[in-house]
Amino acid sequence: MLWETVRLAVQAIFRNALRSFLTVLGIVIGVGAVIAMVTVGQGSTEQVTADVEKLGTNMLMVMPGQDAMEGGPVGTAIQLFDIRMNDLLEEELSVIDVSAPLSMGRARAVFGNENRRTDVVGTDNRYFTAAQWEVERGRLFDVTELQSGKPVCVIGETVREDLFGTSDPVGEEIRIQNLSCEVIGLLKSKGASTFGSDQDDFVIMPIRTFQRRIAGNTDVSMFIVSVRDGVDTERAKTQVEAVMRDIRRIGRGEEDDFTVMDMKQLATMLSGITGILTGLLSAVAAVSLLVGGIGIMNIMLVSVTERTREIGIRLAIGAQAWQVLLQFLVEAIILSLFGGLIGIVIGLGMGLLGANMLSIPFRPDPQIVLLAFAFSAAVGVIFGFFPARRAARLNPIDALRRE
């Protein structure tokens, strides 16, 4: 009996194939959009987490001034750091592996006829340990170069590609503003981050060289702190804040004039943001399912009107009202499931395309796929019930009189 009902429903659907397809288009768009959004969202979250892990999940960033997002004052003067503060941090805290001072700016790097505006960073070898950088060619700074402020530098892959093409940059000299700087090393590429920044677009030189020859001051922009293995970063952050308050002579009850950012917290925050955005976009896309359900109900009501005489004949020769109701209900469910299947295929395809375009992992969620499919079936049941009930309640004599 059920198989016969399904067969009749399929025949009725394919009798008006174009109309049926247009009817389920809302379901197709809704299911496809939800799956695509969730897939891209999960891939983005995974990529953000991976990018932060590249920076080091055991890393803290100590910056002057308060983060306005954390409730800090806006528009107040910021007192920058100096190298002495960084050395004190490293000396006083056993939870710290290394702490590296960074001074940063933007300048144009020139080699021959090629030039590029890039980030120029002044630091020492502790930075390469804290940020987990590896040398591709050449070497890092030696003690003499760091102490004397010799004009040497280490460059990233993007700078090498733009200035030197395929040739080896080690041993060559580039010009940073008016400073001639010998390239002694090339770092391994880390590629672009999810935030849109190029992690290989920089020139790194000894911090004394940067301060004397580029910046013209002794200011330090931030400290990069690498926490020892096995030490909780939240505990290390608390200790760093306490020592920094002592160094900066901040009294009890006074606000910090610096910010300590935990990279794990940053990863959690960014993952939460992408999750919220994915949920909102998916909710908007899910509205298409409601629109698709209304479309199915509308076309089923039209179908009942068109097939009134057929319904009357079935009822007159002995068909029960529940059998007529089941036939139209099954027809609506098949329409919804058909739209759901097409939507799943399109959604996965759009998710794969989006992942490739954004260079993020393709991570379809089987639970979301099953949920979207089940929801499409539920739409068929809910919106198909009312037209089916109307068909089942037709009076056979009145239905037979209908032309």
mmCIF file of C-alpha atoms in Angstrom, residues 107-118 158-159 161-164 174-175:
data_model
loop_
_atom_site.group_PDB
_atom_site.id
_atom_site.type_symbol
_atom_site.label_atom_id
_atom_site.label_comp_id
_atom_site.label_asym_id
_atom_site.label_seq_id
_atom_site.Cartn_x
_atom_site.Cartn_y
_atom_site.Cartn_z
ATOM 1 C CA ALA A 107 60.252 51.678 5.344
ATOM 2 C CA ARG A 108 61.186 51.078 1.724
ATOM 3 C CA ALA A 109 63.703 48.318 1.019
ATOM 4 C CA VAL A 110 65.748 48.804 -2.159
ATOM 5 C CA PHE A 111 68.023 46.431 -4.072
ATOM 6 C CA GLY A 112 69.256 47.450 -7.509
ATOM 7 C CA ASN A 113 66.253 48.558 -9.553
ATOM 8 C CA GLU A 114 63.764 46.773 -7.293
ATOM 9 C CA ASN A 115 62.097 48.204 -4.204
ATOM 10 C CA ARG A 116 59.317 47.319 -1.786
ATOM 11 C CA ARG A 117 57.693 49.044 1.173
ATOM 12 C CA THR A 118 57.814 46.592 4.044
ATOM 13 C CA THR A 158 58.139 37.942 0.305
ATOM 14 C CA VAL A 159 60.941 40.531 0.458
ATOM 15 C CA GLU A 161 60.971 37.259 -3.928
ATOM 16 C CA ASP A 162 60.300 40.920 -4.754
ATOM 17 C CA LEU A 163 63.865 42.181 -4.475
ATOM 18 C CA PHE A 164 65.977 39.195 -5.535
ATOM 19 C CA ILE A 174 69.876 46.233 0.548
ATOM 20 C CA ARG A 175 69.080 49.822 1.453
#
